[in-house]
Every structure is written in structure tokens, then in C-alpha cells.
PDB file of C-alpha atoms in Angstrom:
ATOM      1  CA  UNK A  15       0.000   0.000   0.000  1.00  0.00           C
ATOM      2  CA  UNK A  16       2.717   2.619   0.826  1.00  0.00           C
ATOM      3  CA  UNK A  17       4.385   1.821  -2.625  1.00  0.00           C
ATOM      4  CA  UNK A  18       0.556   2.696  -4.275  1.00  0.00           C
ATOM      5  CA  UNK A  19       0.203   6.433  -3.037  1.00  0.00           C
ATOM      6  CA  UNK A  20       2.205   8.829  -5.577  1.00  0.00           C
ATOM      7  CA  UNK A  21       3.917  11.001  -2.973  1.00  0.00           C
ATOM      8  CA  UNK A  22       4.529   8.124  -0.663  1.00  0.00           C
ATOM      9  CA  UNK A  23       6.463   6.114  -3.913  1.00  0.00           C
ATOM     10  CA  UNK A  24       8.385  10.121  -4.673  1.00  0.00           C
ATOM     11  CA  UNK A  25       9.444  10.388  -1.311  1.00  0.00           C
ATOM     12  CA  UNK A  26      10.967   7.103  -1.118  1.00  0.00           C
ATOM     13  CA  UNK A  27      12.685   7.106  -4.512  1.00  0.00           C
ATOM     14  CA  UNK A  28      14.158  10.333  -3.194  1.00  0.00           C
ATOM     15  CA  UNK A  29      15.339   9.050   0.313  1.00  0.00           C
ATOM     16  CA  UNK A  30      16.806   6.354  -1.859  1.00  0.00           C
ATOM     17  CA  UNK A  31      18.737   8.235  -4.398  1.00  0.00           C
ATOM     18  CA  UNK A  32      19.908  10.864  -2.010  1.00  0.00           C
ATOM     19  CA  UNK A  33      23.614  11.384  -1.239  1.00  0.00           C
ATOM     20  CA  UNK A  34      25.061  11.572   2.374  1.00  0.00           C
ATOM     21  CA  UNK A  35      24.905  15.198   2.342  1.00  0.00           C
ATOM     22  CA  UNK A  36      20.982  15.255   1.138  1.00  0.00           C
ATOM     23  CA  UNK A  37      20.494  12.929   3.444  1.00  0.00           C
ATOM     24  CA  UNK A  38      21.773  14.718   6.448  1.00  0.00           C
ATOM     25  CA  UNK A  39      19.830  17.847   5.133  1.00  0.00           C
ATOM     26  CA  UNK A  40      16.760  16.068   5.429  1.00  0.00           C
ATOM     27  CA  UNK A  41      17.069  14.899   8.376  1.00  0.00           C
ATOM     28  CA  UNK A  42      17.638  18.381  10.022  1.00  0.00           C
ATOM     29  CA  UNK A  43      14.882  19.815   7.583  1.00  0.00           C
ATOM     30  CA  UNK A  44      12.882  16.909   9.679  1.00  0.00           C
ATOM     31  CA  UNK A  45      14.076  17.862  12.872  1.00  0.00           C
ATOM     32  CA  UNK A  46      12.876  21.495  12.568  1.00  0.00           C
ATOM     33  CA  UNK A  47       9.585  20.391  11.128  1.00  0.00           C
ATOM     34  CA  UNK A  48       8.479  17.494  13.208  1.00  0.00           C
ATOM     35  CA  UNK A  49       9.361  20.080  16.573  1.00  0.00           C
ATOM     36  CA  UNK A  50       6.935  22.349  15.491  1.00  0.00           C
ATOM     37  CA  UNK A  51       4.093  19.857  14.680  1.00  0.00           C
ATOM     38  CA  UNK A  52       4.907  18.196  18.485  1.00  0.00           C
ATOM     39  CA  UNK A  53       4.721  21.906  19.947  1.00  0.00           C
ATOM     40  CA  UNK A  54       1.419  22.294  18.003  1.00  0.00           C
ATOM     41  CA  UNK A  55       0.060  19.288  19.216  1.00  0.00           C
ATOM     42  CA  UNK A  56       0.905  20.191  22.442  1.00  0.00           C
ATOM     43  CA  UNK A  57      -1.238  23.473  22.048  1.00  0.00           C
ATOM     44  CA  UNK A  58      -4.179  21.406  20.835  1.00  0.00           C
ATOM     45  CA  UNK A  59      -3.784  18.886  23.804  1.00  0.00           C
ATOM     46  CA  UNK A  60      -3.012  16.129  21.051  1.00  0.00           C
ATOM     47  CA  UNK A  61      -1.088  14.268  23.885  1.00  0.00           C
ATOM     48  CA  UNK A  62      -0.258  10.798  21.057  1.00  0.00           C
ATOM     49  CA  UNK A  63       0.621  13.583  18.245  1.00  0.00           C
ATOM     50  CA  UNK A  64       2.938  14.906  20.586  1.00  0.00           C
ATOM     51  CA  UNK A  65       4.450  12.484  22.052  1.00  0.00           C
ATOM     52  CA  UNK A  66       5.068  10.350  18.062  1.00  0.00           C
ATOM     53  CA  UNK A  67       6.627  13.540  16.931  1.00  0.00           C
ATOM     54  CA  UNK A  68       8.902  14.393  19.549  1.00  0.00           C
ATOM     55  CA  UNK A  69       9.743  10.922  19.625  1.00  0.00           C
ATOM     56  CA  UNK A  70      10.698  11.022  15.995  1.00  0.00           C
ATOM     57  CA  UNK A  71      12.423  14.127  16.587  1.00  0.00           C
ATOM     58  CA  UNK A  72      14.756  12.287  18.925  1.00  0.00           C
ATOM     59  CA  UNK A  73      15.136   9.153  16.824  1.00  0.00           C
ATOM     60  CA  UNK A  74      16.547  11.408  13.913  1.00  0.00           C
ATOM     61  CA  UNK A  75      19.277  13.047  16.462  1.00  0.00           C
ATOM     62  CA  UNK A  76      19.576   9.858  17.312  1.00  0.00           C
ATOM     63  CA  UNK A  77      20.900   8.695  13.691  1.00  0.00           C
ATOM     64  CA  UNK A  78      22.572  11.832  13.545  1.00  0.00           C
ATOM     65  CA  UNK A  79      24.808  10.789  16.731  1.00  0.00           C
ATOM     66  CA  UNK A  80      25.059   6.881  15.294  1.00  0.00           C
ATOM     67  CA  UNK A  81      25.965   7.875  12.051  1.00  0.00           C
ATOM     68  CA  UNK A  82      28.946  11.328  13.474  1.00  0.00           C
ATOM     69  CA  UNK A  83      32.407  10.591  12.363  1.00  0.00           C
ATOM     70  CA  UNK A  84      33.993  11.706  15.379  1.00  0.00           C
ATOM     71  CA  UNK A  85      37.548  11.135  13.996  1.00  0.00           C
ATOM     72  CA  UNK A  86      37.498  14.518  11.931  1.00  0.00           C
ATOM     73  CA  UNK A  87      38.047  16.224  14.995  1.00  0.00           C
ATOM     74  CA  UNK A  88      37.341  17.711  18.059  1.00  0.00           C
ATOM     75  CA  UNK A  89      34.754  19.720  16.816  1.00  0.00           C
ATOM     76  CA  UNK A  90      32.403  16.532  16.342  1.00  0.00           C
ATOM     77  CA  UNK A  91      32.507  15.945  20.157  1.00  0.00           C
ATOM     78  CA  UNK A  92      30.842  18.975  20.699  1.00  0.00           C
ATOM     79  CA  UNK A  93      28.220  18.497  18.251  1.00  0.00           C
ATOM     80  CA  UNK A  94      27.684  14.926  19.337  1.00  0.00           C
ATOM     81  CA  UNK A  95      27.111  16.604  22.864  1.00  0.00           C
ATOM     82  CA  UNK A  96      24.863  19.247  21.147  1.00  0.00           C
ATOM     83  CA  UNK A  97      22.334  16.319  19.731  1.00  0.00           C
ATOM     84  CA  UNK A  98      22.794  14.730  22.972  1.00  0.00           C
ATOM     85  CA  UNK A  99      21.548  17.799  25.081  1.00  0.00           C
ATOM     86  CA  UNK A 100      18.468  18.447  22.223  1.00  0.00           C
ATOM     87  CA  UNK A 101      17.730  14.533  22.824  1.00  0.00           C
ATOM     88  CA  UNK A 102      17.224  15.246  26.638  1.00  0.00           C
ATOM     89  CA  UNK A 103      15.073  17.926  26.541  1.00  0.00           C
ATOM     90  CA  UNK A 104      13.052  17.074  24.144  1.00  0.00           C
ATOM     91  CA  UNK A 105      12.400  13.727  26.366  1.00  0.00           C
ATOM     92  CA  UNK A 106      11.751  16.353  28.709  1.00  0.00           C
ATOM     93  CA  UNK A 107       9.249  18.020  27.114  1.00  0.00           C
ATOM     94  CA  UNK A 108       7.974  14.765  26.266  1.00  0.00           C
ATOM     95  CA  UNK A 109       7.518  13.705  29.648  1.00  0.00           C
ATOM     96  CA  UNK A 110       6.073  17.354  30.881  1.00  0.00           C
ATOM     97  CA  UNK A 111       4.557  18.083  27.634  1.00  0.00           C
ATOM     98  CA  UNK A 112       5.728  21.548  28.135  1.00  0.00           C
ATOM     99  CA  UNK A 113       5.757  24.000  25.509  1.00  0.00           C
ATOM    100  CA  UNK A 114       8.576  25.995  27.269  1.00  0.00           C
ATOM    101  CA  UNK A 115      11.307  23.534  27.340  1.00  0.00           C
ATOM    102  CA  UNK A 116      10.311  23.225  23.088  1.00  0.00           C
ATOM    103  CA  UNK A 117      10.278  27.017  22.591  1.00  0.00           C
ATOM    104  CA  UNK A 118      13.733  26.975  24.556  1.00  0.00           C
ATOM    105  CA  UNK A 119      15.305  24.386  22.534  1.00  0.00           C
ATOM    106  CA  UNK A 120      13.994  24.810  18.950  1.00  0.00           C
ATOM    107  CA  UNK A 121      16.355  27.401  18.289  1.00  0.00           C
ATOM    108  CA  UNK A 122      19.008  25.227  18.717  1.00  0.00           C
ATOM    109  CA  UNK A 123      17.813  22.851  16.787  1.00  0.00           C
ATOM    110  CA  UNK A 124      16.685  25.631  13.797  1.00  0.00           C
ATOM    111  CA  UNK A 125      20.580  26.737  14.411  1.00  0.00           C
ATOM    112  CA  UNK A 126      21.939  23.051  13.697  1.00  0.00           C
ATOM    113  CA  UNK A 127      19.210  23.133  10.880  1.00  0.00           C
ATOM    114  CA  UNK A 128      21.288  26.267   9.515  1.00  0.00           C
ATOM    115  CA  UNK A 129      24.569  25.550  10.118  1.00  0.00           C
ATOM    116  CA  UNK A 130      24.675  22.029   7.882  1.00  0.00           C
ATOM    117  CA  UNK A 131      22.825  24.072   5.587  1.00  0.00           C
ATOM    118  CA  UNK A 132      25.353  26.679   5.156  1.00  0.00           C
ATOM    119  CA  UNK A 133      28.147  24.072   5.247  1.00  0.00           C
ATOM    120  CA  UNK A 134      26.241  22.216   2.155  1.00  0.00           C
ATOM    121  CA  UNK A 135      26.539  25.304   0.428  1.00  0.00           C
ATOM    122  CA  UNK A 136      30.061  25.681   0.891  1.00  0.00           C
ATOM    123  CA  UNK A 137      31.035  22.706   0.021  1.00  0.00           C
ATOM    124  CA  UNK A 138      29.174  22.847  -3.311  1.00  0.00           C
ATOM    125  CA  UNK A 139      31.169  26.217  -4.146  1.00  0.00           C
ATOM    126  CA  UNK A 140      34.455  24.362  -3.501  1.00  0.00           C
ATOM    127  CA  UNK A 141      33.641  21.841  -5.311  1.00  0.00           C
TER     128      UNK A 141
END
């Protein structure tokens, strides 16, 4: 059935045929997304909605951690522990379902959203 619905067919062909660096775009793309649906929800007193998204939000920093090559350098570590601190609160806000510990973090996450972003576009100009 999920292979029968148009979009559901495009947006696996493109998952598929994505490179490392798509890939890791999408993800954060996801991570932005999928935090603001979960605050939403929370709003609306959607307590499963909330809870799946956030959830999912987790699960892709939690790839993002898995799949870190920390022997480029130091630099990863902090990252890592960047993903790892979003991971917590978000189970925090999970937990509370509290808007506020959402509101606090999302910029953090919109900044890691940004910053692979920008480094995409760097390294297609050097390229």
C-alpha cells in the first residue's frame, strides 16, 4: 500500500537516491519540522501527536549521533554533545509536555538546521 500512493512512492525514490549530504539535510529539515508539529500538538492537547513527533524528533538526532564521524576532529565531540543535550530535553518536554522547554530548545535545533545548511553550500562552491 505505501508503494501505491504517488507522494509516498516520490518520497521514497528520493530518500533512496539521495547522497550523504541530502540525506543529512533532510534529516535536520525533519528535525525542525516534526518540533513544530509536536509543539502544536501540544497546544491542541493532542497528547499521542505529541508524544510520536517528539519521539521522531529524537530518533533522527539519534541517527545523527550513530551515524557522526567523530575522527574529523574535536569539533564533532561537541556536536555529538549538542544532539545529545536536544535529545534530553526534548524527552523532557515529552515527559512534561511543556511547551517551554520546546520554545527553549527549537532554536538550537533551527541553528543546527542552519549551520549544515550553510556548510552544504560551501562545500558545493568548492567543489
Amino acid at each position: 500500500m505505501y508503494a501505491t500512493n504517488p507522494y509516498n512512492t516520490y518520497k521514497q525514490n528520493s530518500v533512496q537516491m539521495a547522497s550523504k549530504e541530502q540525506l543529512l539535510l533532510m534529516l535536520v529539515d525533519g528535525a525542525v519540522k516534526y518540533t513544530k508539529v509536536a509543539r502544536l500538538a501540544i497546544i491542541q492537547k493532542d497528547i499521542p501527536r505529541a508524544h510520536k513527533e517528539l519521539i521522531r524528533v529524537q530518533d533522527i538526532f539519534t541517527e545523527l549521533m550513530i551515524t557522526m564521524d567523530k575522527s574529523v576532529g574535536s569539533y564533532m565531540q561537541d556536536i555529538y554533545d549538542v544532539y545529545d543535550f536536544i535529545k534530553k530535553e526534548l524527552s523532557r518536554a515529552n515527559i512534561k509536555k511543556d511547551v517551554e522547554i520546546i520554545d527553549n530548545v527549537l532554536p538550537v535545533i533551527e541553528e543546527i538546521r542552519d549551520m549544515w545548511h550553510e556548510v552544504a553550500k560551501k562545500a558545493k562552491q568548492t567543489r
